Structures are given as structure tokens and as C-alpha cells.
Short mmCIF file of C-alpha atoms in Angstrom, two decimals:
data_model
loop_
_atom_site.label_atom_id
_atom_site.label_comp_id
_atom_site.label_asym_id
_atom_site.label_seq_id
_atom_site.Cartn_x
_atom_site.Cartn_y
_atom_site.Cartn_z
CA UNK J 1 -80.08 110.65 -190.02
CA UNK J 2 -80.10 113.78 -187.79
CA UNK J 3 -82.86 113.40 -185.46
CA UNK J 4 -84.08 115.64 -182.34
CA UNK J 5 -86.87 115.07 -179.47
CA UNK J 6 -90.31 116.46 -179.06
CA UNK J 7 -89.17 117.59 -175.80
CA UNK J 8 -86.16 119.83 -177.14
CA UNK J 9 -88.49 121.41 -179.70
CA UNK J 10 -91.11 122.01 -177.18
CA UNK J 11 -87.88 123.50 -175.06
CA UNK J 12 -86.94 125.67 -177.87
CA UNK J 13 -90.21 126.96 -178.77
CA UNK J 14 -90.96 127.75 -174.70
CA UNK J 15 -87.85 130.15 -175.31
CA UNK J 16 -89.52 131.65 -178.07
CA UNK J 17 -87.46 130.34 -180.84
CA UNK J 18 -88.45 130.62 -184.94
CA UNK J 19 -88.31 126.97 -186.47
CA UNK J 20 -89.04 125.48 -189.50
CA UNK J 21 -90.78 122.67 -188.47
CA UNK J 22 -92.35 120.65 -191.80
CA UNK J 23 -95.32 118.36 -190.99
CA UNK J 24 -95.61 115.90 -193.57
CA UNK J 25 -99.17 114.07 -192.35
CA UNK J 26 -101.99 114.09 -194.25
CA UNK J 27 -104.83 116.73 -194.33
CA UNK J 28 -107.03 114.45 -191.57
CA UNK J 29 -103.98 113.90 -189.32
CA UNK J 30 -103.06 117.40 -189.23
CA UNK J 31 -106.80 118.81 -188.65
CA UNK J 32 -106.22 117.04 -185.24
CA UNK J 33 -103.43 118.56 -183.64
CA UNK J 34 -100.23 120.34 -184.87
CA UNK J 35 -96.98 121.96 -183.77
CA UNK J 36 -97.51 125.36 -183.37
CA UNK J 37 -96.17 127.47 -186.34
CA UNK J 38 -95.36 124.12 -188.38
CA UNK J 39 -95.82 124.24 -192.28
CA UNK J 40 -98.42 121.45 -193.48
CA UNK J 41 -97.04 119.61 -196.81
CA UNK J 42 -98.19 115.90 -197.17
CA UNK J 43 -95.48 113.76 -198.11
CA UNK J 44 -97.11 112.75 -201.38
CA UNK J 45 -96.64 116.85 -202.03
CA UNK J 46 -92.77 116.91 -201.60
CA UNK J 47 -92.22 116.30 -205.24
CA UNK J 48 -93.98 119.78 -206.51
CA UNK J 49 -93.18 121.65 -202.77
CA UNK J 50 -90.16 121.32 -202.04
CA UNK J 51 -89.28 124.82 -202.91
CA UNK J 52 -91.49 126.03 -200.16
CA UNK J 53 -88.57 124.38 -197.65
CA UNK J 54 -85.43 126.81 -196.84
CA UNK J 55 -82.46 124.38 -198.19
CA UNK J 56 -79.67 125.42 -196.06
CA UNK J 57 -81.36 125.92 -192.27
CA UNK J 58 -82.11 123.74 -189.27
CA UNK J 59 -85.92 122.37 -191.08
CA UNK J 60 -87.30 119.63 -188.72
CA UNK J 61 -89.44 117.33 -190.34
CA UNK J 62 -92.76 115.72 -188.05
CA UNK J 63 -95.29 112.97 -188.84
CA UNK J 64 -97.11 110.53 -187.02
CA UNK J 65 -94.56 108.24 -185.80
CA UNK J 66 -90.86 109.64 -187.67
CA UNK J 67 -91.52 107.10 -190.50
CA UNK J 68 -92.73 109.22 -193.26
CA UNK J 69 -90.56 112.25 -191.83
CA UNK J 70 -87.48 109.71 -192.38
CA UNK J 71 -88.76 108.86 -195.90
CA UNK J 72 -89.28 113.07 -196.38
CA UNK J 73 -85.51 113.55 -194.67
CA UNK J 74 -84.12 110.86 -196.98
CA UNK J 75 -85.65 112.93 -200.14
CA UNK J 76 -84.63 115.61 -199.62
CA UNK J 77 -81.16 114.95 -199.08
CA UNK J 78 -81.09 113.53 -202.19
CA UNK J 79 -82.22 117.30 -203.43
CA UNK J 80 -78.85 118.89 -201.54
CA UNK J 81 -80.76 120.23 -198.60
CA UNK J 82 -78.65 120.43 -195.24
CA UNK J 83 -79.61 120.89 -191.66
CA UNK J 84 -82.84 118.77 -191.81
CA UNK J 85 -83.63 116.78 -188.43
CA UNK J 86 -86.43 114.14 -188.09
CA UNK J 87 -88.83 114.10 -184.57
CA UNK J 88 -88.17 110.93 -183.44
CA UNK J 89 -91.32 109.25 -182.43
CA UNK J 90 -93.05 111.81 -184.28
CA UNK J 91 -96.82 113.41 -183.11
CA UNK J 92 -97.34 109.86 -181.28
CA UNK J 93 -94.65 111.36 -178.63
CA UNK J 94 -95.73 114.74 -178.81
CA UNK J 95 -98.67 113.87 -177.48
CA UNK J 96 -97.78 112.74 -174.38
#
């Protein structure tokens, strides 16, 4: 699994870079702090979203603590998408 660090997005988007950064928390998680610019879809949405996710860019995927963003990663592999990178340690890491 391709992972990156909260640090090297917060790097990048000090630069003023474009991601696609994927937030896969749920609706009360998310009304408490996000990435700028990141796209909110739960991971109990992936199934009927997916679509909205480009399938061959760097999409980094964020959650709480990287678990459901590995479970989210994992899926959509299995759907053919490339570049995807999970935030290790997720918005716990962020954070700080």
C-alpha cells in the first residue's frame, strides 16, 4: 500500500499544489475539521461514488486514523484505479 505523510501533503499544498485528496469519515467527523480542498465521500458511499474519483491520478485517501482509508485504498484497487496513496495516521496526525 502506497502511503504518504500529513506533513508532505501539508508541504505540497503550502506550494500551492491541486490534489485529490478523498476523505472517507463520516458526516460528524468531517463537520469538525478537514483538509482544505478534500472531497467528502463516507466509506459506506464508495460503492455508488466511486465515479466521482479520477482513476488514473495521484488520489490520496484520509480518515481518522488510515484504517478506513486502507480499507477505501484496498477497494478501489480492486476497481483498477492507480496512483492512490493512504495518510498514514490519518486526521489523528494532522492534527498535531
Amino acid at each position: 500500500m502506497d502511503t504518504i505523510l500529513p506533513s508532505e501533503i501539508k508541504e505540497r499544498l503550502s506550494r500551492g499544489e491541486q490534489l485529490t485528496i478523498i476523505d472517507v469519515r463520516e458526516d460528524e467527523e468531517v463537520a469538525a475539521g478537514t483538509i482544505p480542498g478534500a472531497k467528502h465521500i463516507p466509506l459506506g458511499q464508495l460503492p455508488e461514488r466511486h465515479t466521482e474519483i479520477p482513476q488514473a491520478e495521484e488520489v490520496i485517501l484520509v480518515c481518522r486514523s488510515g484504517n478506513r482509508s486502507g480499507r477505501a485504498l484496498g477497494y478501489l484497487e480492486s476497481l483498477g484505479y492507480k496512483g492512490l496513496k493512504n495518510m498514514t495516521g490519518g486526521m489523528l496526525e494532522w492534527e498535531d
